[in-house]
C-alpha cells in the first residue's frame, strides 16, 4: 500500500463534523453530589438554556445519565455531549469547566440509531419501546427459557434453551452484550449482535452477527411454564410470548466526542483491552 493510500485511511483524514452552534447550552445532571457540584459550576460560567431551546445538551454524570438523556432527546435532533461525573463513563468525555464552547465546536459527531422493540404479552397487550444499547429477554423464574429465533421471517433456531438472549447495537455492544461474551461491534458497522445469555442448548452456540436491516423475532415456548420478560434498555414487559426487534432508522441521535476520543476509537480500543 502506498503512503498516500495509507494516509487516506487514517482517522485524522476523515472530514470533521459540521461545526455546531454553542450559544445556548442546556445542562442536565444526575443526582449525585459530584454531578450536582459540576452543574452549579457550569451554569455559573455558561448559563443554562431550556433543553427545547438549546443548541446542544451537555449531560453530567455517567453512562446511565447519558442513556437517559438520549432517550429524552431521542426525537429532538439536538447534539448531546457528555462529561464524566459518575461511575461508568464509557460514553462520556473528560470533565472540565475550561473553554467548553471551544470544545463543543471542535467535537466530532457520531450518529446512532436505536432499536425498536414490539413485545406482545400473554394477555395480548403490546408494549413498544426504544433501546439504545440492547433489547434483552430474561427468564423470570428458576427454569430456563425456551426460545424460537426467526430472522427476516425465516426460522433460524427452533429452540434455544438459555437464561435469555439479547439484540445489541454497536453502541451497546460494549455494555451487557460484552458481559454475555458477545462481540464488540465498530460504531459505524451496519450490524447487530444476537447474543445468548448462559445458553444450555445448543451448548456451543455463541450467537450471530446480523445486518442492521434484519427483522428479529423471538417467540417464547412454554409461556405458562417458563415465563420470560423483555427489556428495552430500562423499559420492561413481563410474561411476553413474542418479541419483535428492528433498527429504527427514522431516528438519528447525535453524540459529540472530543477529537481523539471518539466513540469509534473507544470501541476499537476496547477490543484490545484485557
PDB file of C-alpha atoms in Angstrom, residues 15-270:
ATOM      1  CA  UNK A  15     -13.933  15.146   7.257  1.00  0.00           C
ATOM      2  CA  UNK A  16     -14.660  16.921  10.520  1.00  0.00           C
ATOM      3  CA  UNK A  17     -18.224  17.052  11.766  1.00  0.00           C
ATOM      4  CA  UNK A  18     -20.139  20.206  10.792  1.00  0.00           C
ATOM      5  CA  UNK A  19     -19.492  22.986  13.283  1.00  0.00           C
ATOM      6  CA  UNK A  20     -22.382  23.177  15.731  1.00  0.00           C
ATOM      7  CA  UNK A  21     -23.830  26.267  17.386  1.00  0.00           C
ATOM      8  CA  UNK A  22     -22.810  26.650  21.032  1.00  0.00           C
ATOM      9  CA  UNK A  23     -24.543  29.856  22.114  1.00  0.00           C
ATOM     10  CA  UNK A  24     -27.310  28.151  24.052  1.00  0.00           C
ATOM     11  CA  UNK A  25     -26.243  25.210  26.224  1.00  0.00           C
ATOM     12  CA  UNK A  26     -28.647  23.118  28.292  1.00  0.00           C
ATOM     13  CA  UNK A  27     -27.089  21.265  31.213  1.00  0.00           C
ATOM     14  CA  UNK A  28     -28.615  18.127  32.742  1.00  0.00           C
ATOM     15  CA  UNK A  29     -27.072  16.243  35.650  1.00  0.00           C
ATOM     16  CA  UNK A  30     -27.523  13.105  37.688  1.00  0.00           C
ATOM     17  CA  UNK A  31     -28.484  13.390  41.348  1.00  0.00           C
ATOM     18  CA  UNK A  32     -25.005  12.553  42.649  1.00  0.00           C
ATOM     19  CA  UNK A  33     -23.185  15.210  44.668  1.00  0.00           C
ATOM     20  CA  UNK A  34     -20.325  15.235  42.162  1.00  0.00           C
ATOM     21  CA  UNK A  35     -22.641  15.853  39.208  1.00  0.00           C
ATOM     22  CA  UNK A  36     -24.666  18.494  41.049  1.00  0.00           C
ATOM     23  CA  UNK A  37     -21.500  20.397  42.008  1.00  0.00           C
ATOM     24  CA  UNK A  38     -20.378  20.342  38.374  1.00  0.00           C
ATOM     25  CA  UNK A  39     -23.802  21.562  37.285  1.00  0.00           C
ATOM     26  CA  UNK A  40     -23.576  24.564  39.609  1.00  0.00           C
ATOM     27  CA  UNK A  41     -20.094  25.455  38.326  1.00  0.00           C
ATOM     28  CA  UNK A  42     -21.016  25.236  34.667  1.00  0.00           C
ATOM     29  CA  UNK A  43     -24.315  27.097  34.979  1.00  0.00           C
ATOM     30  CA  UNK A  44     -22.493  29.962  36.676  1.00  0.00           C
ATOM     31  CA  UNK A  45     -19.970  30.100  33.826  1.00  0.00           C
ATOM     32  CA  UNK A  46     -22.156  29.453  30.792  1.00  0.00           C
ATOM     33  CA  UNK A  47     -25.781  29.937  31.812  1.00  0.00           C
ATOM     34  CA  UNK A  48     -28.415  27.262  31.332  1.00  0.00           C
ATOM     35  CA  UNK A  49     -30.916  27.183  28.485  1.00  0.00           C
ATOM     36  CA  UNK A  50     -34.045  25.069  28.485  1.00  0.00           C
ATOM     37  CA  UNK A  51     -33.386  21.816  26.563  1.00  0.00           C
ATOM     38  CA  UNK A  52     -36.061  22.602  23.960  1.00  0.00           C
ATOM     39  CA  UNK A  53     -34.406  25.961  23.227  1.00  0.00           C
ATOM     40  CA  UNK A  54     -30.768  24.831  23.373  1.00  0.00           C
ATOM     41  CA  UNK A  55     -28.280  24.359  20.550  1.00  0.00           C
ATOM     42  CA  UNK A  56     -26.617  21.498  22.426  1.00  0.00           C
ATOM     43  CA  UNK A  57     -27.332  19.451  25.552  1.00  0.00           C
ATOM     44  CA  UNK A  58     -24.490  18.694  27.978  1.00  0.00           C
ATOM     45  CA  UNK A  59     -25.059  15.696  30.280  1.00  0.00           C
ATOM     46  CA  UNK A  60     -23.132  15.494  33.573  1.00  0.00           C
ATOM     47  CA  UNK A  61     -22.905  12.051  35.138  1.00  0.00           C
ATOM     48  CA  UNK A  62     -22.211   8.513  33.983  1.00  0.00           C
ATOM     49  CA  UNK A  63     -23.391   6.276  31.176  1.00  0.00           C
ATOM     50  CA  UNK A  64     -26.766   5.811  32.869  1.00  0.00           C
ATOM     51  CA  UNK A  65     -27.468   9.525  32.654  1.00  0.00           C
ATOM     52  CA  UNK A  66     -26.265   9.618  29.058  1.00  0.00           C
ATOM     53  CA  UNK A  67     -28.722   6.871  28.104  1.00  0.00           C
ATOM     54  CA  UNK A  68     -31.493   8.691  29.958  1.00  0.00           C
ATOM     55  CA  UNK A  69     -30.658  11.944  28.160  1.00  0.00           C
ATOM     56  CA  UNK A  70     -30.527  10.227  24.771  1.00  0.00           C
ATOM     57  CA  UNK A  71     -33.956   8.753  25.418  1.00  0.00           C
ATOM     58  CA  UNK A  72     -35.351  12.140  26.436  1.00  0.00           C
ATOM     59  CA  UNK A  73     -33.857  13.864  23.377  1.00  0.00           C
ATOM     60  CA  UNK A  74     -34.406  10.944  21.003  1.00  0.00           C
ATOM     61  CA  UNK A  75     -36.546  12.848  18.514  1.00  0.00           C
ATOM     62  CA  UNK A  76     -35.176  16.359  19.071  1.00  0.00           C
ATOM     63  CA  UNK A  77     -32.192  16.079  16.716  1.00  0.00           C
ATOM     64  CA  UNK A  78     -30.083  18.003  19.222  1.00  0.00           C
ATOM     65  CA  UNK A  79     -26.416  17.006  19.719  1.00  0.00           C
ATOM     66  CA  UNK A  80     -25.603  15.524  23.124  1.00  0.00           C
ATOM     67  CA  UNK A  81     -22.203  15.973  24.780  1.00  0.00           C
ATOM     68  CA  UNK A  82     -21.487  14.052  27.977  1.00  0.00           C
ATOM     69  CA  UNK A  83     -18.939  14.863  30.679  1.00  0.00           C
ATOM     70  CA  UNK A  84     -17.976  12.218  33.192  1.00  0.00           C
ATOM     71  CA  UNK A  85     -19.242  12.932  36.692  1.00  0.00           C
ATOM     72  CA  UNK A  86     -20.467   9.445  37.572  1.00  0.00           C
ATOM     73  CA  UNK A  87     -19.431   5.811  37.882  1.00  0.00           C
ATOM     74  CA  UNK A  88     -19.103   4.317  34.394  1.00  0.00           C
ATOM     75  CA  UNK A  89     -18.122   6.852  31.758  1.00  0.00           C
ATOM     76  CA  UNK A  90     -17.609   4.939  28.519  1.00  0.00           C
ATOM     77  CA  UNK A  91     -19.983   7.277  26.672  1.00  0.00           C
ATOM     78  CA  UNK A  92     -18.648  10.433  28.328  1.00  0.00           C
ATOM     79  CA  UNK A  93     -15.883  12.965  27.716  1.00  0.00           C
ATOM     80  CA  UNK A  94     -13.482  14.120  30.413  1.00  0.00           C
ATOM     81  CA  UNK A  95     -14.835  16.763  32.760  1.00  0.00           C
ATOM     82  CA  UNK A  96     -13.504  20.304  32.564  1.00  0.00           C
ATOM     83  CA  UNK A  97     -15.025  23.741  33.009  1.00  0.00           C
ATOM     84  CA  UNK A  98     -12.422  25.384  30.731  1.00  0.00           C
ATOM     85  CA  UNK A  99     -13.334  26.595  27.213  1.00  0.00           C
ATOM     86  CA  UNK A 100     -16.450  24.458  26.982  1.00  0.00           C
ATOM     87  CA  UNK A 101     -17.809  26.264  23.939  1.00  0.00           C
ATOM     88  CA  UNK A 102     -14.496  25.710  22.134  1.00  0.00           C
ATOM     89  CA  UNK A 103     -14.602  22.008  22.999  1.00  0.00           C
ATOM     90  CA  UNK A 104     -18.172  21.710  21.769  1.00  0.00           C
ATOM     91  CA  UNK A 105     -17.374  23.458  18.499  1.00  0.00           C
ATOM     92  CA  UNK A 106     -14.412  21.129  17.897  1.00  0.00           C
ATOM     93  CA  UNK A 107     -16.215  17.931  18.899  1.00  0.00           C
ATOM     94  CA  UNK A 108     -16.713  15.065  16.455  1.00  0.00           C
ATOM     95  CA  UNK A 109     -20.214  13.760  15.893  1.00  0.00           C
ATOM     96  CA  UNK A 110     -21.311  10.121  15.985  1.00  0.00           C
ATOM     97  CA  UNK A 111     -24.824   9.292  14.774  1.00  0.00           C
ATOM     98  CA  UNK A 112     -26.540   6.253  16.273  1.00  0.00           C
ATOM     99  CA  UNK A 113     -29.915   4.625  15.666  1.00  0.00           C
ATOM    100  CA  UNK A 114     -31.969   2.938  18.397  1.00  0.00           C
ATOM    101  CA  UNK A 115     -33.688  -0.422  18.323  1.00  0.00           C
ATOM    102  CA  UNK A 116     -37.456  -0.586  18.266  1.00  0.00           C
ATOM    103  CA  UNK A 117     -38.968  -3.369  20.397  1.00  0.00           C
ATOM    104  CA  UNK A 118     -42.539  -4.583  19.966  1.00  0.00           C
ATOM    105  CA  UNK A 119     -43.340  -7.133  22.673  1.00  0.00           C
ATOM    106  CA  UNK A 120     -46.672  -8.933  22.938  1.00  0.00           C
ATOM    107  CA  UNK A 121     -47.511 -10.465  26.303  1.00  0.00           C
ATOM    108  CA  UNK A 122     -49.679 -13.477  27.111  1.00  0.00           C
ATOM    109  CA  UNK A 123     -52.703 -11.211  27.618  1.00  0.00           C
ATOM    110  CA  UNK A 124     -52.394  -9.752  24.129  1.00  0.00           C
ATOM    111  CA  UNK A 125     -51.126  -6.369  25.288  1.00  0.00           C
ATOM    112  CA  UNK A 126     -48.465  -4.826  23.040  1.00  0.00           C
ATOM    113  CA  UNK A 127     -45.502  -2.977  24.579  1.00  0.00           C
ATOM    114  CA  UNK A 128     -43.480  -0.687  22.285  1.00  0.00           C
ATOM    115  CA  UNK A 129     -40.184   0.791  23.470  1.00  0.00           C
ATOM    116  CA  UNK A 130     -36.888   2.018  22.035  1.00  0.00           C
ATOM    117  CA  UNK A 131     -33.470   0.807  23.148  1.00  0.00           C
ATOM    118  CA  UNK A 132     -30.128   2.500  22.584  1.00  0.00           C
ATOM    119  CA  UNK A 133     -27.985  -0.338  23.959  1.00  0.00           C
ATOM    120  CA  UNK A 134     -29.927  -3.576  23.678  1.00  0.00           C
ATOM    121  CA  UNK A 135     -33.197  -5.443  23.799  1.00  0.00           C
ATOM    122  CA  UNK A 136     -32.914  -8.390  26.204  1.00  0.00           C
ATOM    123  CA  UNK A 137     -35.112 -11.348  27.063  1.00  0.00           C
ATOM    124  CA  UNK A 138     -34.707 -12.957  30.508  1.00  0.00           C
ATOM    125  CA  UNK A 139     -36.219 -15.942  32.251  1.00  0.00           C
ATOM    126  CA  UNK A 140     -38.498 -14.857  35.103  1.00  0.00           C
ATOM    127  CA  UNK A 141     -38.252 -17.989  37.238  1.00  0.00           C
ATOM    128  CA  UNK A 142     -35.736 -20.667  38.176  1.00  0.00           C
ATOM    129  CA  UNK A 143     -36.439 -22.524  34.913  1.00  0.00           C
ATOM    130  CA  UNK A 144     -34.501 -21.710  31.753  1.00  0.00           C
ATOM    131  CA  UNK A 145     -36.333 -20.019  28.906  1.00  0.00           C
ATOM    132  CA  UNK A 146     -37.169 -21.889  25.713  1.00  0.00           C
ATOM    133  CA  UNK A 147     -36.998 -19.566  22.715  1.00  0.00           C
ATOM    134  CA  UNK A 148     -37.540 -19.799  18.963  1.00  0.00           C
ATOM    135  CA  UNK A 149     -35.498 -17.430  16.756  1.00  0.00           C
ATOM    136  CA  UNK A 150     -36.810 -16.098  13.435  1.00  0.00           C
ATOM    137  CA  UNK A 151     -34.765 -13.741  11.248  1.00  0.00           C
ATOM    138  CA  UNK A 152     -36.423 -11.974   8.325  1.00  0.00           C
ATOM    139  CA  UNK A 153     -39.387 -14.367   8.541  1.00  0.00           C
ATOM    140  CA  UNK A 154     -37.198 -17.464   8.342  1.00  0.00           C
ATOM    141  CA  UNK A 155     -36.709 -19.770  11.315  1.00  0.00           C
ATOM    142  CA  UNK A 156     -33.030 -19.913  12.230  1.00  0.00           C
ATOM    143  CA  UNK A 157     -33.244 -21.806  15.520  1.00  0.00           C
ATOM    144  CA  UNK A 158     -36.222 -23.905  16.527  1.00  0.00           C
ATOM    145  CA  UNK A 159     -35.223 -23.993  20.190  1.00  0.00           C
ATOM    146  CA  UNK A 160     -32.728 -22.123  22.337  1.00  0.00           C
ATOM    147  CA  UNK A 161     -32.656 -23.128  25.998  1.00  0.00           C
ATOM    148  CA  UNK A 162     -30.940 -20.373  27.963  1.00  0.00           C
ATOM    149  CA  UNK A 163     -31.284 -17.730  30.634  1.00  0.00           C
ATOM    150  CA  UNK A 164     -32.183 -15.417  27.772  1.00  0.00           C
ATOM    151  CA  UNK A 165     -30.966 -13.651  24.659  1.00  0.00           C
ATOM    152  CA  UNK A 166     -30.222 -10.074  23.612  1.00  0.00           C
ATOM    153  CA  UNK A 167     -30.005  -7.952  20.483  1.00  0.00           C
ATOM    154  CA  UNK A 168     -27.340  -5.243  20.804  1.00  0.00           C
ATOM    155  CA  UNK A 169     -26.484  -2.181  18.743  1.00  0.00           C
ATOM    156  CA  UNK A 170     -22.861  -1.222  18.048  1.00  0.00           C
ATOM    157  CA  UNK A 171     -23.175   1.474  20.736  1.00  0.00           C
ATOM    158  CA  UNK A 172     -24.418  -1.144  23.205  1.00  0.00           C
ATOM    159  CA  UNK A 173     -22.038  -3.906  22.180  1.00  0.00           C
ATOM    160  CA  UNK A 174     -19.538  -2.970  24.922  1.00  0.00           C
ATOM    161  CA  UNK A 175     -22.220  -2.997  27.619  1.00  0.00           C
ATOM    162  CA  UNK A 176     -24.289  -6.023  28.687  1.00  0.00           C
ATOM    163  CA  UNK A 177     -23.578  -7.719  25.358  1.00  0.00           C
ATOM    164  CA  UNK A 178     -19.854  -7.836  26.151  1.00  0.00           C
ATOM    165  CA  UNK A 179     -20.540  -9.214  29.637  1.00  0.00           C
ATOM    166  CA  UNK A 180     -22.545 -12.003  27.993  1.00  0.00           C
ATOM    167  CA  UNK A 181     -19.483 -12.836  25.831  1.00  0.00           C
ATOM    168  CA  UNK A 182     -20.918 -11.136  22.776  1.00  0.00           C
ATOM    169  CA  UNK A 183     -18.773  -9.430  20.111  1.00  0.00           C
ATOM    170  CA  UNK A 184     -17.690  -5.797  20.157  1.00  0.00           C
ATOM    171  CA  UNK A 185     -19.007  -4.018  17.073  1.00  0.00           C
ATOM    172  CA  UNK A 186     -17.354  -0.961  15.492  1.00  0.00           C
ATOM    173  CA  UNK A 187     -19.679   2.005  15.982  1.00  0.00           C
ATOM    174  CA  UNK A 188     -20.167   2.521  12.232  1.00  0.00           C
ATOM    175  CA  UNK A 189     -20.729  -1.155  11.469  1.00  0.00           C
ATOM    176  CA  UNK A 190     -24.138  -1.823   9.953  1.00  0.00           C
ATOM    177  CA  UNK A 191     -24.557  -4.828  12.218  1.00  0.00           C
ATOM    178  CA  UNK A 192     -26.460  -6.069  15.238  1.00  0.00           C
ATOM    179  CA  UNK A 193     -25.212  -8.649  17.731  1.00  0.00           C
ATOM    180  CA  UNK A 194     -27.563 -11.503  18.634  1.00  0.00           C
ATOM    181  CA  UNK A 195     -26.095 -12.973  21.824  1.00  0.00           C
ATOM    182  CA  UNK A 196     -27.417 -15.778  24.041  1.00  0.00           C
ATOM    183  CA  UNK A 197     -27.315 -15.390  27.819  1.00  0.00           C
ATOM    184  CA  UNK A 198     -25.935 -18.515  29.531  1.00  0.00           C
ATOM    185  CA  UNK A 199     -27.016 -20.931  26.767  1.00  0.00           C
ATOM    186  CA  UNK A 200     -27.671 -24.528  27.804  1.00  0.00           C
ATOM    187  CA  UNK A 201     -28.775 -25.903  24.435  1.00  0.00           C
ATOM    188  CA  UNK A 202     -27.260 -25.611  21.853  1.00  0.00           C
ATOM    189  CA  UNK A 203     -24.414 -25.505  24.357  1.00  0.00           C
ATOM    190  CA  UNK A 204     -21.750 -24.235  21.978  1.00  0.00           C
ATOM    191  CA  UNK A 205     -23.826 -21.587  20.206  1.00  0.00           C
ATOM    192  CA  UNK A 206     -22.330 -18.171  20.867  1.00  0.00           C
ATOM    193  CA  UNK A 207     -24.702 -16.027  18.858  1.00  0.00           C
ATOM    194  CA  UNK A 208     -24.731 -14.360  15.442  1.00  0.00           C
ATOM    195  CA  UNK A 209     -23.931 -11.119  13.669  1.00  0.00           C
ATOM    196  CA  UNK A 210     -26.889  -9.735  11.750  1.00  0.00           C
ATOM    197  CA  UNK A 211     -27.242  -6.888   9.261  1.00  0.00           C
ATOM    198  CA  UNK A 212     -28.856  -3.894  10.927  1.00  0.00           C
ATOM    199  CA  UNK A 213     -31.711  -4.217   8.443  1.00  0.00           C
ATOM    200  CA  UNK A 214     -32.687  -7.588   9.982  1.00  0.00           C
ATOM    201  CA  UNK A 215     -36.158  -8.129  11.373  1.00  0.00           C
ATOM    202  CA  UNK A 216     -35.633 -10.242  14.501  1.00  0.00           C
ATOM    203  CA  UNK A 217     -38.499 -12.196  16.057  1.00  0.00           C
ATOM    204  CA  UNK A 218     -38.119 -14.216  19.242  1.00  0.00           C
ATOM    205  CA  UNK A 219     -41.005 -16.433  20.272  1.00  0.00           C
ATOM    206  CA  UNK A 220     -41.301 -17.807  23.792  1.00  0.00           C
ATOM    207  CA  UNK A 221     -42.115 -21.508  24.040  1.00  0.00           C
ATOM    208  CA  UNK A 222     -43.988 -22.850  27.074  1.00  0.00           C
ATOM    209  CA  UNK A 223     -45.023 -19.358  28.128  1.00  0.00           C
ATOM    210  CA  UNK A 224     -47.034 -20.602  31.113  1.00  0.00           C
ATOM    211  CA  UNK A 225     -44.340 -22.888  32.491  1.00  0.00           C
ATOM    212  CA  UNK A 226     -41.280 -20.780  31.593  1.00  0.00           C
ATOM    213  CA  UNK A 227     -42.245 -17.064  31.728  1.00  0.00           C
ATOM    214  CA  UNK A 228     -39.953 -14.512  30.100  1.00  0.00           C
ATOM    215  CA  UNK A 229     -39.515 -10.740  30.446  1.00  0.00           C
ATOM    216  CA  UNK A 230     -38.360  -8.419  27.665  1.00  0.00           C
ATOM    217  CA  UNK A 231     -36.364  -5.275  28.429  1.00  0.00           C
ATOM    218  CA  UNK A 232     -35.513  -2.379  26.091  1.00  0.00           C
ATOM    219  CA  UNK A 233     -32.700  -0.614  27.980  1.00  0.00           C
ATOM    220  CA  UNK A 234     -34.751   0.114  31.127  1.00  0.00           C
ATOM    221  CA  UNK A 235     -38.341  -0.432  29.927  1.00  0.00           C
ATOM    222  CA  UNK A 236     -39.627  -3.883  30.853  1.00  0.00           C
ATOM    223  CA  UNK A 237     -42.536  -6.012  29.674  1.00  0.00           C
ATOM    224  CA  UNK A 238     -43.248  -9.215  31.600  1.00  0.00           C
ATOM    225  CA  UNK A 239     -44.791 -12.530  30.547  1.00  0.00           C
ATOM    226  CA  UNK A 240     -44.092 -11.957  26.865  1.00  0.00           C
ATOM    227  CA  UNK A 241     -44.839 -14.520  24.169  1.00  0.00           C
ATOM    228  CA  UNK A 242     -43.410 -12.729  21.121  1.00  0.00           C
ATOM    229  CA  UNK A 243     -40.798 -10.006  20.772  1.00  0.00           C
ATOM    230  CA  UNK A 244     -40.013  -8.201  17.518  1.00  0.00           C
ATOM    231  CA  UNK A 245     -36.856  -6.090  17.152  1.00  0.00           C
ATOM    232  CA  UNK A 246     -35.687  -3.855  14.330  1.00  0.00           C
ATOM    233  CA  UNK A 247     -33.269  -0.943  13.976  1.00  0.00           C
ATOM    234  CA  UNK A 248     -35.286   2.290  13.781  1.00  0.00           C
ATOM    235  CA  UNK A 249     -33.601   4.300  11.023  1.00  0.00           C
ATOM    236  CA  UNK A 250     -36.227   7.039  11.321  1.00  0.00           C
ATOM    237  CA  UNK A 251     -34.433   8.234  14.478  1.00  0.00           C
ATOM    238  CA  UNK A 252     -30.863   9.561  14.374  1.00  0.00           C
ATOM    239  CA  UNK A 253     -29.239  10.612  17.666  1.00  0.00           C
ATOM    240  CA  UNK A 254     -26.172  12.835  17.601  1.00  0.00           C
ATOM    241  CA  UNK A 255     -23.447  12.206  20.187  1.00  0.00           C
ATOM    242  CA  UNK A 256     -20.429  14.505  20.488  1.00  0.00           C
ATOM    243  CA  UNK A 257     -16.914  13.450  21.463  1.00  0.00           C
ATOM    244  CA  UNK A 258     -13.631  15.293  21.823  1.00  0.00           C
ATOM    245  CA  UNK A 259     -11.182  14.770  18.921  1.00  0.00           C
ATOM    246  CA  UNK A 260      -9.075  11.666  19.517  1.00  0.00           C
ATOM    247  CA  UNK A 261     -11.584  10.270  21.996  1.00  0.00           C
ATOM    248  CA  UNK A 262     -14.446   9.376  19.683  1.00  0.00           C
ATOM    249  CA  UNK A 263     -16.809   6.522  20.421  1.00  0.00           C
ATOM    250  CA  UNK A 264     -15.394   4.752  17.377  1.00  0.00           C
ATOM    251  CA  UNK A 265     -11.877   4.947  18.873  1.00  0.00           C
ATOM    252  CA  UNK A 266     -13.072   3.810  22.309  1.00  0.00           C
ATOM    253  CA  UNK A 267     -14.825   0.773  20.892  1.00  0.00           C
ATOM    254  CA  UNK A 268     -11.767  -0.102  18.799  1.00  0.00           C
ATOM    255  CA  UNK A 269      -9.507   0.253  21.869  1.00  0.00           C
ATOM    256  CA  UNK A 270     -11.855  -1.929  23.919  1.00  0.00           C
TER     257      UNK A 270
END
